[in-house]
PDB file of C-alpha atoms in Angstrom:
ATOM      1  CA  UNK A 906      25.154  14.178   6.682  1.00 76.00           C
ATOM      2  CA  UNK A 907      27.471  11.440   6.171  1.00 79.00           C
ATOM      3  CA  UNK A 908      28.539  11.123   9.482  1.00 84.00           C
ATOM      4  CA  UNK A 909      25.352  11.321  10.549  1.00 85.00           C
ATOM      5  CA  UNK A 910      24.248   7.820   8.453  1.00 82.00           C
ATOM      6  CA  UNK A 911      26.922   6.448   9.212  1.00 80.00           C
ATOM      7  CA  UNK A 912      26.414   6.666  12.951  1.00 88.00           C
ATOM      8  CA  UNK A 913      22.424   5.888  12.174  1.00 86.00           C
ATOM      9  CA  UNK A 914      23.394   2.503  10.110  1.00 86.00           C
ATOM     10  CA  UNK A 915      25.987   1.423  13.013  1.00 88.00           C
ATOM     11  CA  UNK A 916      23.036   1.678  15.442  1.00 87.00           C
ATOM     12  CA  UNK A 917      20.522   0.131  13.415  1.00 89.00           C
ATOM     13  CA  UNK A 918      22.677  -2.564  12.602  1.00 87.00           C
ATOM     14  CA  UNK A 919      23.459  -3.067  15.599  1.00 87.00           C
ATOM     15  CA  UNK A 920      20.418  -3.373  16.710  1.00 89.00           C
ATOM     16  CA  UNK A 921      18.999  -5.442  13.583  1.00 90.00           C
ATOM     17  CA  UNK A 922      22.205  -7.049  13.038  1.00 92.00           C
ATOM     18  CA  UNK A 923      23.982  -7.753   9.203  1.00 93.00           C
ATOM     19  CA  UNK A 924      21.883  -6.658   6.464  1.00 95.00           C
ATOM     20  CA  UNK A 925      21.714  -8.870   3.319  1.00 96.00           C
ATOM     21  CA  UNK A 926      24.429  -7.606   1.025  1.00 96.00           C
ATOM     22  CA  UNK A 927      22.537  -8.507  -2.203  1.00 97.00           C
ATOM     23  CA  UNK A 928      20.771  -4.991  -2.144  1.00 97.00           C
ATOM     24  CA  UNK A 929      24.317  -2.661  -1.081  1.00 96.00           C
ATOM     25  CA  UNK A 930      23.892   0.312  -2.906  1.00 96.00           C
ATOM     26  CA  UNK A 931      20.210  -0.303  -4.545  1.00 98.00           C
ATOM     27  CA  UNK A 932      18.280   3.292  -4.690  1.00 98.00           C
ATOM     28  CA  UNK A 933      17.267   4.317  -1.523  1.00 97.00           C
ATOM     29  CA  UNK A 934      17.938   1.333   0.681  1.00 97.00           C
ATOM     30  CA  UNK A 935      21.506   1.924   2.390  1.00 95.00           C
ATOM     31  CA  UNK A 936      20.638   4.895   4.178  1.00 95.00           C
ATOM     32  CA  UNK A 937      17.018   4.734   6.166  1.00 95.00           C
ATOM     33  CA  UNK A 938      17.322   8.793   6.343  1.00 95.00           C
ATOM     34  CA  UNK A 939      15.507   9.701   3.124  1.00 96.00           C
ATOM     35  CA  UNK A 940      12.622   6.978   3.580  1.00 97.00           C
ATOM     36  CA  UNK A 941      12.011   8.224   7.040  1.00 96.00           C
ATOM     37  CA  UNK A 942      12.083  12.134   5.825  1.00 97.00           C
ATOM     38  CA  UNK A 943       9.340  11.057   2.917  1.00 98.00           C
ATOM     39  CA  UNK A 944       7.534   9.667   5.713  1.00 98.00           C
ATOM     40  CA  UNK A 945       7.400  13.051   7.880  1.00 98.00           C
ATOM     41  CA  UNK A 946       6.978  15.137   4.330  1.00 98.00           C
ATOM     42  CA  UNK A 947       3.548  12.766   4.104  1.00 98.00           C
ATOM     43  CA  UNK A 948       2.711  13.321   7.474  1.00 98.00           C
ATOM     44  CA  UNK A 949       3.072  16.616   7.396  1.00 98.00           C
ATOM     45  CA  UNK A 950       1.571  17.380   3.827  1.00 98.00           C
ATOM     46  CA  UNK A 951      -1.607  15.343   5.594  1.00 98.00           C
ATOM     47  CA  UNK A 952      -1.693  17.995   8.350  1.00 97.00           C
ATOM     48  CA  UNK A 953      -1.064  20.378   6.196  1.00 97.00           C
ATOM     49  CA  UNK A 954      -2.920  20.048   2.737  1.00 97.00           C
ATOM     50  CA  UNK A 955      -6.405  20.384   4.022  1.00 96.00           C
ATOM     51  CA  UNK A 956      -5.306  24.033   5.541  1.00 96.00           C
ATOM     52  CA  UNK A 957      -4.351  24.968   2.280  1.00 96.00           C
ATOM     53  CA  UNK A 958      -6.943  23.887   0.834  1.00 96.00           C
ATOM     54  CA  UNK A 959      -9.613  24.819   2.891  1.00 94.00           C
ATOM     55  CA  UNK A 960     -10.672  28.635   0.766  1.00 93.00           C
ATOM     56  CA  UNK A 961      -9.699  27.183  -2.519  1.00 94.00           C
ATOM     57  CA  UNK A 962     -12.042  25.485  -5.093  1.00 95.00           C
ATOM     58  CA  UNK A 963     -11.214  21.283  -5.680  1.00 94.00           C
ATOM     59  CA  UNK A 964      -9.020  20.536  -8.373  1.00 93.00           C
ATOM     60  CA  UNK A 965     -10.753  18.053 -10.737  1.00 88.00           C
ATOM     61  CA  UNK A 966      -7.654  15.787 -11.197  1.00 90.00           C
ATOM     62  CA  UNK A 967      -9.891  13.250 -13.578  1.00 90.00           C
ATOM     63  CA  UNK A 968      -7.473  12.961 -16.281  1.00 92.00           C
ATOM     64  CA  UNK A 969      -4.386  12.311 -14.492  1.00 95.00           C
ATOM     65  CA  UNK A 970      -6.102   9.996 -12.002  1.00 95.00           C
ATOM     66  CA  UNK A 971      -7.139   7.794 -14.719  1.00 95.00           C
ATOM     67  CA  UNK A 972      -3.568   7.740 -16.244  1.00 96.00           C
ATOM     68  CA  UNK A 973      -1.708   7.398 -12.461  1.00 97.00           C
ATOM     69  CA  UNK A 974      -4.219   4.368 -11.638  1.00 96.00           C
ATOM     70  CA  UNK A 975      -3.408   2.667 -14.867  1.00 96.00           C
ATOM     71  CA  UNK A 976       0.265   2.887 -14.404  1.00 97.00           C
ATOM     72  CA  UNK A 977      -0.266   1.668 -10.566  1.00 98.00           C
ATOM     73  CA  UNK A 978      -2.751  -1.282 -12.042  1.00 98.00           C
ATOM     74  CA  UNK A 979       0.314  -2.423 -14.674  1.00 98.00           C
ATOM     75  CA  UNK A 980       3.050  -2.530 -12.265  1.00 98.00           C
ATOM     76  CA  UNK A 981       1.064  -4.375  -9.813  1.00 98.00           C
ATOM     77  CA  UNK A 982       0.333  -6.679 -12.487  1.00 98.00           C
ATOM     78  CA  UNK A 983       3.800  -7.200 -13.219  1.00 98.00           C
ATOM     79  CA  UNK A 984       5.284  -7.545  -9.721  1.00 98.00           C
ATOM     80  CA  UNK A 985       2.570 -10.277  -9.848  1.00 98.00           C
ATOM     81  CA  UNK A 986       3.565 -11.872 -12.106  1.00 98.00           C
ATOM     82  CA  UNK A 987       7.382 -11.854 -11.443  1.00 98.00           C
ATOM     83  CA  UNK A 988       6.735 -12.797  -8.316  1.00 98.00           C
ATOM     84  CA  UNK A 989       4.614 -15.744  -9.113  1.00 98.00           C
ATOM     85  CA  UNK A 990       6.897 -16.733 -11.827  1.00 98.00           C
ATOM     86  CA  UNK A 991       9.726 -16.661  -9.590  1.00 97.00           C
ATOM     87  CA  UNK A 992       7.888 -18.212  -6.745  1.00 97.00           C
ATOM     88  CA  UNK A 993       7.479 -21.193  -9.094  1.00 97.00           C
ATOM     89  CA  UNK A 994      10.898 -21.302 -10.429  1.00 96.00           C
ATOM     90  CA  UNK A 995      12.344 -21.483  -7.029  1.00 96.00           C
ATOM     91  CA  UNK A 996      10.076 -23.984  -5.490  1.00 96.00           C
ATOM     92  CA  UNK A 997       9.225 -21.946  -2.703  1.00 97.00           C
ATOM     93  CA  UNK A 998       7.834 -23.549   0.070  1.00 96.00           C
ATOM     94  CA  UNK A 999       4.204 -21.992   1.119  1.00 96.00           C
ATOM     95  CA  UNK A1000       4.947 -23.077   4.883  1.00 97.00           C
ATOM     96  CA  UNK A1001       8.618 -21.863   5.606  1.00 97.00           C
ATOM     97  CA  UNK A1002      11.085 -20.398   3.364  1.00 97.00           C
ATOM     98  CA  UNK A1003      14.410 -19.340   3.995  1.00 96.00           C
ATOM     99  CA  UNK A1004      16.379 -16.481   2.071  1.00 95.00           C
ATOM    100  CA  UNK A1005      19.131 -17.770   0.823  1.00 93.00           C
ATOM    101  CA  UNK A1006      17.728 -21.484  -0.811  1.00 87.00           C
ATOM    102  CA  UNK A1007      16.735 -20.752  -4.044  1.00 93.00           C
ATOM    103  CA  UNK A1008      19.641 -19.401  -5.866  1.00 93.00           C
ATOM    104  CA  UNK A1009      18.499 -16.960  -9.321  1.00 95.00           C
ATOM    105  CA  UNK A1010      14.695 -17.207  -8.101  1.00 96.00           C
ATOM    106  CA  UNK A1011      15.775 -15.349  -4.791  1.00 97.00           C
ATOM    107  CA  UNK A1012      17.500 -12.521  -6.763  1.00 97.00           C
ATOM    108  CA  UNK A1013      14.575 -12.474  -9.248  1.00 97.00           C
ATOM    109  CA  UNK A1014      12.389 -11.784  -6.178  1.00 98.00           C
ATOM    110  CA  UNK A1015      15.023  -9.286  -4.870  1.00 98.00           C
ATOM    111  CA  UNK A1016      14.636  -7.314  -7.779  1.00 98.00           C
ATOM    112  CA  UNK A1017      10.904  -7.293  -7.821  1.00 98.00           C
ATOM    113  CA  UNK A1018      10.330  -6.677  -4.299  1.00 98.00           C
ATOM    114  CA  UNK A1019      12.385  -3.452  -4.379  1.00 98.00           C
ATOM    115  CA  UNK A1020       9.655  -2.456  -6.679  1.00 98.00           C
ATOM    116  CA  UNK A1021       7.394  -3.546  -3.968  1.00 98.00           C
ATOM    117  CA  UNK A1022       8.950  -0.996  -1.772  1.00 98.00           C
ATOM    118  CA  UNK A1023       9.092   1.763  -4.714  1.00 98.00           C
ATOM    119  CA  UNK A1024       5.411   1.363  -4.796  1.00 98.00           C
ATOM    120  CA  UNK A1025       4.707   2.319  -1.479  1.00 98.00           C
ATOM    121  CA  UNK A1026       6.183   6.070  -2.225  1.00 98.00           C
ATOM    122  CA  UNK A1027       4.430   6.267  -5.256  1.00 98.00           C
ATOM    123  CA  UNK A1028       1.286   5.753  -3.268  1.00 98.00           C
ATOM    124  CA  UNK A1029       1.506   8.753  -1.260  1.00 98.00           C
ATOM    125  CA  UNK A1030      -0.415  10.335  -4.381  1.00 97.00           C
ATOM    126  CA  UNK A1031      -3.300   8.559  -3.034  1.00 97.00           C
ATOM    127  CA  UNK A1032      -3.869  10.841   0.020  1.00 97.00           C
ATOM    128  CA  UNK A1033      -2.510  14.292  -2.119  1.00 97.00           C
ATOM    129  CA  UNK A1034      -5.251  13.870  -4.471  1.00 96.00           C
ATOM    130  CA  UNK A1035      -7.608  13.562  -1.741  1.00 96.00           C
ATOM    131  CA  UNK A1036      -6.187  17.026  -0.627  1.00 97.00           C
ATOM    132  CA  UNK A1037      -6.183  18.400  -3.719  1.00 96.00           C
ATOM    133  CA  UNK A1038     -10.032  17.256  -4.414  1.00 95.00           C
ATOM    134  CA  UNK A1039     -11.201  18.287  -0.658  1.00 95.00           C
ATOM    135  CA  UNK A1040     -12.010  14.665   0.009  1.00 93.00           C
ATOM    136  CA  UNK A1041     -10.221  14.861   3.421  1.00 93.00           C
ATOM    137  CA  UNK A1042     -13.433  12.976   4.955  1.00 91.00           C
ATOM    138  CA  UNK A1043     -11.609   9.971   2.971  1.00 91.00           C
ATOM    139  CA  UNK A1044      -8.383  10.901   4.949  1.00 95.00           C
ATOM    140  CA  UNK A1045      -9.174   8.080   7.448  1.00 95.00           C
ATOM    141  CA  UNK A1046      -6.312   6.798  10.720  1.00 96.00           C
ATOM    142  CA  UNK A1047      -6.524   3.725   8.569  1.00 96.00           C
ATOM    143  CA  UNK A1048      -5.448   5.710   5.395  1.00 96.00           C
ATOM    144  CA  UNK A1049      -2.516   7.362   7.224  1.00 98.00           C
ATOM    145  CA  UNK A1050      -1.446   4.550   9.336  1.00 98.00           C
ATOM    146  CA  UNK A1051      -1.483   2.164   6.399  1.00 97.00           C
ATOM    147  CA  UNK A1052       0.413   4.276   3.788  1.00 98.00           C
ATOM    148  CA  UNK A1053       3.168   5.431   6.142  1.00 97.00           C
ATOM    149  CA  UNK A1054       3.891   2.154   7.669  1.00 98.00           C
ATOM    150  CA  UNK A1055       4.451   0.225   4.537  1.00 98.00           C
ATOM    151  CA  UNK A1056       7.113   2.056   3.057  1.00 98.00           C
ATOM    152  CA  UNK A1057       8.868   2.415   6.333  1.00 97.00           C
ATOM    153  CA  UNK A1058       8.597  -1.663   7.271  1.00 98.00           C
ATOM    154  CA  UNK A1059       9.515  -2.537   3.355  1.00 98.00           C
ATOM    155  CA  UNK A1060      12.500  -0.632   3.558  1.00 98.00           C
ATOM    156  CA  UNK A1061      13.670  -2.660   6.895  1.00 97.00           C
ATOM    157  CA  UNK A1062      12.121  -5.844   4.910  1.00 98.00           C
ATOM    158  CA  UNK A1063      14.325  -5.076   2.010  1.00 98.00           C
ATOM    159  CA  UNK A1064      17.700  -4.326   4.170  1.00 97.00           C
ATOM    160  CA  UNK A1065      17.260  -7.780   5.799  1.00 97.00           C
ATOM    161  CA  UNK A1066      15.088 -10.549   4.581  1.00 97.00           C
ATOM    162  CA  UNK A1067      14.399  -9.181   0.817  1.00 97.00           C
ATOM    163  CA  UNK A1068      13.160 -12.677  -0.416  1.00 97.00           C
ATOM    164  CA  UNK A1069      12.329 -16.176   0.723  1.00 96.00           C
ATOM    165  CA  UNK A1070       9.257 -16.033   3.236  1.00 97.00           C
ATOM    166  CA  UNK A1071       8.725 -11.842   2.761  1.00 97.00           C
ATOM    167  CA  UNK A1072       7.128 -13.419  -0.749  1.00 97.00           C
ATOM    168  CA  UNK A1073       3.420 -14.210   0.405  1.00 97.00           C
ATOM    169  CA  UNK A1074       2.342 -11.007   1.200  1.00 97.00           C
ATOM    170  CA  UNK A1075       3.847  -8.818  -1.314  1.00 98.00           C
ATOM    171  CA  UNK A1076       2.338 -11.269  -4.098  1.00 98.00           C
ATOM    172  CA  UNK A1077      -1.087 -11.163  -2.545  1.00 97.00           C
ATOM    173  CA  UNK A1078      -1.082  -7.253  -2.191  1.00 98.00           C
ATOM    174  CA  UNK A1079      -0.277  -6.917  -5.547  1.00 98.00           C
ATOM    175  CA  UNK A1080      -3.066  -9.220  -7.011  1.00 97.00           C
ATOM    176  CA  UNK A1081      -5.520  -6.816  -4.936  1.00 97.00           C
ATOM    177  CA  UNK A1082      -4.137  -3.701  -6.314  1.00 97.00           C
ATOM    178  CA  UNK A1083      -4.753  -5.160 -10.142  1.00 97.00           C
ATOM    179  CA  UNK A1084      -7.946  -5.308  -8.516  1.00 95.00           C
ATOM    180  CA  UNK A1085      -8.098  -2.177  -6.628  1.00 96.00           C
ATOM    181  CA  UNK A1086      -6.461   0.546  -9.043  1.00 97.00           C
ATOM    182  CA  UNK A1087      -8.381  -0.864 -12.149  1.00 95.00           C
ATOM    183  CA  UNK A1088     -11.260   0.157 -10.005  1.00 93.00           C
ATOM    184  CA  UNK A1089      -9.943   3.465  -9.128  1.00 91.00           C
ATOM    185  CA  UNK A1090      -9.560   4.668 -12.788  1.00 92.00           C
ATOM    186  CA  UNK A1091     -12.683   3.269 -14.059  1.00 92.00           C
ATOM    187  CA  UNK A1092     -14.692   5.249 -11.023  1.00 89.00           C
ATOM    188  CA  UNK A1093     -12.682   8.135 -12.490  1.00 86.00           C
ATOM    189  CA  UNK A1094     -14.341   7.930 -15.417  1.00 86.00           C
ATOM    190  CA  UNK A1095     -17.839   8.969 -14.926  1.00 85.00           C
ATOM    191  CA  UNK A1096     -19.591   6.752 -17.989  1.00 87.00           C
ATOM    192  CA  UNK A1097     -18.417   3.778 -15.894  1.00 87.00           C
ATOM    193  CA  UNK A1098     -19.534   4.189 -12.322  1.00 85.00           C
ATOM    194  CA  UNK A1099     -22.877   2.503 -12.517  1.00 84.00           C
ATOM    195  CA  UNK A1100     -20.845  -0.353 -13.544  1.00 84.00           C
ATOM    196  CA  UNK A1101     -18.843  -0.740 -10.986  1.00 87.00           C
ATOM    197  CA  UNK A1102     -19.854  -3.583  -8.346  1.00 83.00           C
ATOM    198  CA  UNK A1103     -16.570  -4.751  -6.758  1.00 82.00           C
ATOM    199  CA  UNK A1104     -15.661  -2.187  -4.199  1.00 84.00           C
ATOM    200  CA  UNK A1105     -17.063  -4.038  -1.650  1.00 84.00           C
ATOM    201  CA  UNK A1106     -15.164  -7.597  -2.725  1.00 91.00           C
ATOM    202  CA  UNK A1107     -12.145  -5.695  -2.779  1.00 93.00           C
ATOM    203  CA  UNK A1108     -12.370  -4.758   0.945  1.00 91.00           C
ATOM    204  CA  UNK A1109     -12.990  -8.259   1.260  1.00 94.00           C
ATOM    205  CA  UNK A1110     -10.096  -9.607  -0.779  1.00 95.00           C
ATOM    206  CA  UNK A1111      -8.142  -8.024   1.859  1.00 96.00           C
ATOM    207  CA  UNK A1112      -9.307  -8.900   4.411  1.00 96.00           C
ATOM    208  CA  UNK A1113      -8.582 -12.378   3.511  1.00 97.00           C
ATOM    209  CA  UNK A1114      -5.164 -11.434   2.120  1.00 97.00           C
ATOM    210  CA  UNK A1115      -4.041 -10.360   5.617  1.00 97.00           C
ATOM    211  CA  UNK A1116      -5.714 -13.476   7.162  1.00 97.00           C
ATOM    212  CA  UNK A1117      -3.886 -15.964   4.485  1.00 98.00           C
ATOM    213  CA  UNK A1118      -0.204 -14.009   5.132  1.00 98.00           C
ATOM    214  CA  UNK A1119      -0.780 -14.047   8.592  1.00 98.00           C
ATOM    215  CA  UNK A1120      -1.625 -17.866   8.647  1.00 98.00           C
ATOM    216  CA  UNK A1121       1.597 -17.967   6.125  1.00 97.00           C
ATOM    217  CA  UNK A1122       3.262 -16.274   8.385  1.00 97.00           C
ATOM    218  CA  UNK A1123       2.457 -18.496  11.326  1.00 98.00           C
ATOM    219  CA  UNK A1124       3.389 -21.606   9.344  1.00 98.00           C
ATOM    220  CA  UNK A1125       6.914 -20.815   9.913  1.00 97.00           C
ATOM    221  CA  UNK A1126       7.286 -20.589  13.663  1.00 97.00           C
ATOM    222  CA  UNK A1127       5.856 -23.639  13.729  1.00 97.00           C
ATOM    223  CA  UNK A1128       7.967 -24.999  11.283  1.00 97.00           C
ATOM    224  CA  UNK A1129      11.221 -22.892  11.019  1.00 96.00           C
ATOM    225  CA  UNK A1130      13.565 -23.302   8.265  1.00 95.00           C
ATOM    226  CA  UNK A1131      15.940 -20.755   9.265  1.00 93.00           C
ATOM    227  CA  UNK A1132      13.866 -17.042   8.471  1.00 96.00           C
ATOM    228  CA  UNK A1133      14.377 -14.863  11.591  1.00 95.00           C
ATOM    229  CA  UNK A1134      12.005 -15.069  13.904  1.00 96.00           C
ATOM    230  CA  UNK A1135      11.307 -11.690  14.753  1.00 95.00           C
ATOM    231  CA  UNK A1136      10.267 -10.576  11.403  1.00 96.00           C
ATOM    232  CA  UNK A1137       7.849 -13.621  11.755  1.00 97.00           C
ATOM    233  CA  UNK A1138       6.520 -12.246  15.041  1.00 97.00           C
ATOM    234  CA  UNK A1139       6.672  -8.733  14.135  1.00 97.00           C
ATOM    235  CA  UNK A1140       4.316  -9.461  10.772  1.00 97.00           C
ATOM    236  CA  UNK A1141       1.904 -11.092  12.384  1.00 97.00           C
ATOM    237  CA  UNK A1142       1.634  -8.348  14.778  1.00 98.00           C
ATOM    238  CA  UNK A1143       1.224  -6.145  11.785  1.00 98.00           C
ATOM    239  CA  UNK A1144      -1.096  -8.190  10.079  1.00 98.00           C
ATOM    240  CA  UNK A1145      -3.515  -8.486  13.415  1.00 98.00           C
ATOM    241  CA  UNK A1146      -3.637  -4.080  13.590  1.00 97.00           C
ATOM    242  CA  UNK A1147      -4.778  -3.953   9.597  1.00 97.00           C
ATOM    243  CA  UNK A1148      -7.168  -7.198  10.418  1.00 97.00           C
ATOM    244  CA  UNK A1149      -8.988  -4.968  13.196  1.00 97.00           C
ATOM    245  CA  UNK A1150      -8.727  -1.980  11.296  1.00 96.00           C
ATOM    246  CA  UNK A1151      -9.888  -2.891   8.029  1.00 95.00           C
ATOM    247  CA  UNK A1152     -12.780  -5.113   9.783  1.00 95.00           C
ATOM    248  CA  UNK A1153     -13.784  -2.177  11.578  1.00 93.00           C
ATOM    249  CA  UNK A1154     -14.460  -0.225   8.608  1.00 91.00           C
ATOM    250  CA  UNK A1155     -16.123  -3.007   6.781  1.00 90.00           C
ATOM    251  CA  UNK A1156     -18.190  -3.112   8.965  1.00 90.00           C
ATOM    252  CA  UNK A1157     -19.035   0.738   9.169  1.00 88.00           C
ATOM    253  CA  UNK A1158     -19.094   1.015   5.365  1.00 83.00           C
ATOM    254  CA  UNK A1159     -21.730  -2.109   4.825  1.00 81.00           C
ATOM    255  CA  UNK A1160     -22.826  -3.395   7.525  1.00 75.00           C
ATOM    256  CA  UNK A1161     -24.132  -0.299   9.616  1.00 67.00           C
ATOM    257  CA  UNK A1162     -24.776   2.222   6.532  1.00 61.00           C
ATOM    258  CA  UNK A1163     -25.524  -0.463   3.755  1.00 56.00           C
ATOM    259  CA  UNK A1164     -29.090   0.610   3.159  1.00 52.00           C
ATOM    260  CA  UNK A1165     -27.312   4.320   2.529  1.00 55.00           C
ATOM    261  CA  UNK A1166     -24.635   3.568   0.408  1.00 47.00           C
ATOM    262  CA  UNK A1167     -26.726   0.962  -1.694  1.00 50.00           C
ATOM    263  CA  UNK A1168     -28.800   4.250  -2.145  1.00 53.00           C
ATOM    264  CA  UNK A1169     -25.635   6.135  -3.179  1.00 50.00           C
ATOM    265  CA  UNK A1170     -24.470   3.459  -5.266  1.00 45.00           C
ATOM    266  CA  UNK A1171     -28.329   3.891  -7.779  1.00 51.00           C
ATOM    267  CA  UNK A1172     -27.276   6.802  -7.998  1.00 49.00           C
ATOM    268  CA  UNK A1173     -24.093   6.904  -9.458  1.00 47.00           C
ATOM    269  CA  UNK A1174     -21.841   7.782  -6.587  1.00 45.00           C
ATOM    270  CA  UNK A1175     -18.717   6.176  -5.839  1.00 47.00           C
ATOM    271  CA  UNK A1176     -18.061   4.642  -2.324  1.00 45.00           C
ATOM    272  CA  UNK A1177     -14.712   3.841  -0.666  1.00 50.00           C
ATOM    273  CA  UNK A1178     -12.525   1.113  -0.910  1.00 52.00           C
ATOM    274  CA  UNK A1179     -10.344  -0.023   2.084  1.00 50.00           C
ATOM    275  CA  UNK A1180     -10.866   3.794   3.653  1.00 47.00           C
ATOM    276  CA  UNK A1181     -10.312   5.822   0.755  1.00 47.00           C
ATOM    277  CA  UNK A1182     -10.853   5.831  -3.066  1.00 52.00           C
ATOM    278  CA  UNK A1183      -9.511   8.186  -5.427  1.00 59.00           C
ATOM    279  CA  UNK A1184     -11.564   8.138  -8.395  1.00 53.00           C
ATOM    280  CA  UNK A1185     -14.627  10.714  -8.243  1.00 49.00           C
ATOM    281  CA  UNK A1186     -16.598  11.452  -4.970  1.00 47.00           C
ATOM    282  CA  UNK A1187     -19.826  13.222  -4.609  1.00 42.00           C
ATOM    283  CA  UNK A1188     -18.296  16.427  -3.810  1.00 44.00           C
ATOM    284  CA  UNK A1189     -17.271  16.704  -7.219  1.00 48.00           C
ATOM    285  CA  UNK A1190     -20.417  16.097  -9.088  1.00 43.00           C
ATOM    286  CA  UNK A1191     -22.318  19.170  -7.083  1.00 41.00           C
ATOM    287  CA  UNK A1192     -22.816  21.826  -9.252  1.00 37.00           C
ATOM    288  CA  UNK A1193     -21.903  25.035  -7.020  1.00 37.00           C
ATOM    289  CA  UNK A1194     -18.722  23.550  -6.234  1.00 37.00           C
ATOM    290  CA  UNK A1195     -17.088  23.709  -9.276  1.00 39.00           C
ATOM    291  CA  UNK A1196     -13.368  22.363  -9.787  1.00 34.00           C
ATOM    292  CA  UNK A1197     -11.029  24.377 -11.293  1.00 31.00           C
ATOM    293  CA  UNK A1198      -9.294  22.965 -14.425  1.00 32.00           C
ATOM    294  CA  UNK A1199      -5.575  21.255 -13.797  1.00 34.00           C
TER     295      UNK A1199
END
């Protein structure tokens, strides 16, 4: 197995060129072997799960989901902040930042962002407690493609350009979790679903988050300042497929079925957010379908 990375990092390396040697030896970020096999274990637990699944009763999941959102809302909140705090510190430039210019405030960001990355395995849960709760209609392409791409890219992001312009969207995302988990666990707890308004702003917060780090984004090839260009290219690209996506179903979730969901919404069911939601769905409130206990 050795051998093998060691012939997989020559190639990618070659390919990518030097990696930044601030992160050598961080947790899971010299070899790209065991994020690429979590990948495939998602993918296949996707294609998978619902088989399982499909002659056994829902598991309720309410209490942990309200404890795994919290934790997911607080460390979003503090990669926020760090990265905000840092952002400041360093006097990062919003149109072109390099990744090597800011001395402590670079390695402060370092740090967080390989949180950042961290995150993106620990949302995986996301989709297996859809499986576990037979909400596989909320097992979207948009779901899938979104989850499994982000912890592959960050851990390329991380190996190469772990601070300077990688900033803007990582700090953005993480705002919109605070925004998005809170939401998850309150919708987990039943009491507080006919309070909850925001699902559809959230969809809409990211929306403009991926239009904002895309304009970011595009601020530095017109005004380089030394961040690779084909990470520049290659986010916007990225940011243009979650644009379409995520318009697309805004547009199916209120536009065409508003009237619907509004309908829903009176009484006391939960809608999606961004795809997918993991608090409580309708198919757990039905009385003949009956959880069984965790």
């Amino acid at each position: 197995m050795e051998a093998f990375n060691h012939r997989l990092n020559t190639y990618i390396d070659s390919w990518m060129g030097p990696r930044d040697p601030r992160v050598r030896g961080w947790f899971l970020l010299d070899d790209y072997p065991p994020t690429f096999v979590f990948t495939i274990l998602y993918l296949l637990i996707v294609w998978l799960g619902p088989k399982y699944m499909k002659d056994r009763q829902p598991y309720s999941c309410r209490r942990i989901l309200v404890v795994y959102n919290l934790a997911l809302t607080l460390l979003s909140l503090y990669m926020f902040y760090e990265l905000v705090t840092a952002v400041w510190q360093g006097g990062y430039n919003f149109f072109c930042q390099g990744t090597r210019s800011a001395g402590a405030a670079d390695d402060k960001i370092i740090h967080v962002l390989w949180w950042y990355y961290f995150s993106k395995l620990i949302e995986f849960m996301d989709t297996f407690f859809f499986i576990l709760r037979k909400n596989n209609h909320q097992i979207t392409f948009l779901h899938v493609y979104h989850h499994a791409t982000m912890l592959n890219i960050w851990w390329f992001v991380m190996n190469w350009v772990p601070c300077g312009h990688s900033y803007f969207g990582a700090t953005f995302n993480s705002f919109i979790h605070v925004l998005m988990y809170s939401y998850y666990g309150l919708s987990a707890v039943p009491a507080m679903r006919p309070y909850l308004w925001w699902k559809k702003y959230i969809t809409q917060g990211q929306l403009v988050q991926f239009v904002l780090t895309m304009f970011q984004t595009s601020c530095a090839v017109v005004w380089p300042c030394g961040f690779p260009m084909g990470w520049l290219y290659f986010q916007i690209s990225y940011m243009i497929s979650l644009i379409i996506l995520f318009m697309n179903f805004y547009i199916k979730t209120y536009k065409k079925h508003g009237a619907s969901r509004k309908k829903d919404y009176r009484n006391g069911v939960v809608a999606s957010v961004n795809g997918h939601t993991n608090g409580m769905t309708p198919a757990e409130t039905v009385k003949h379908r009956k959880p069984r206990a965790d």
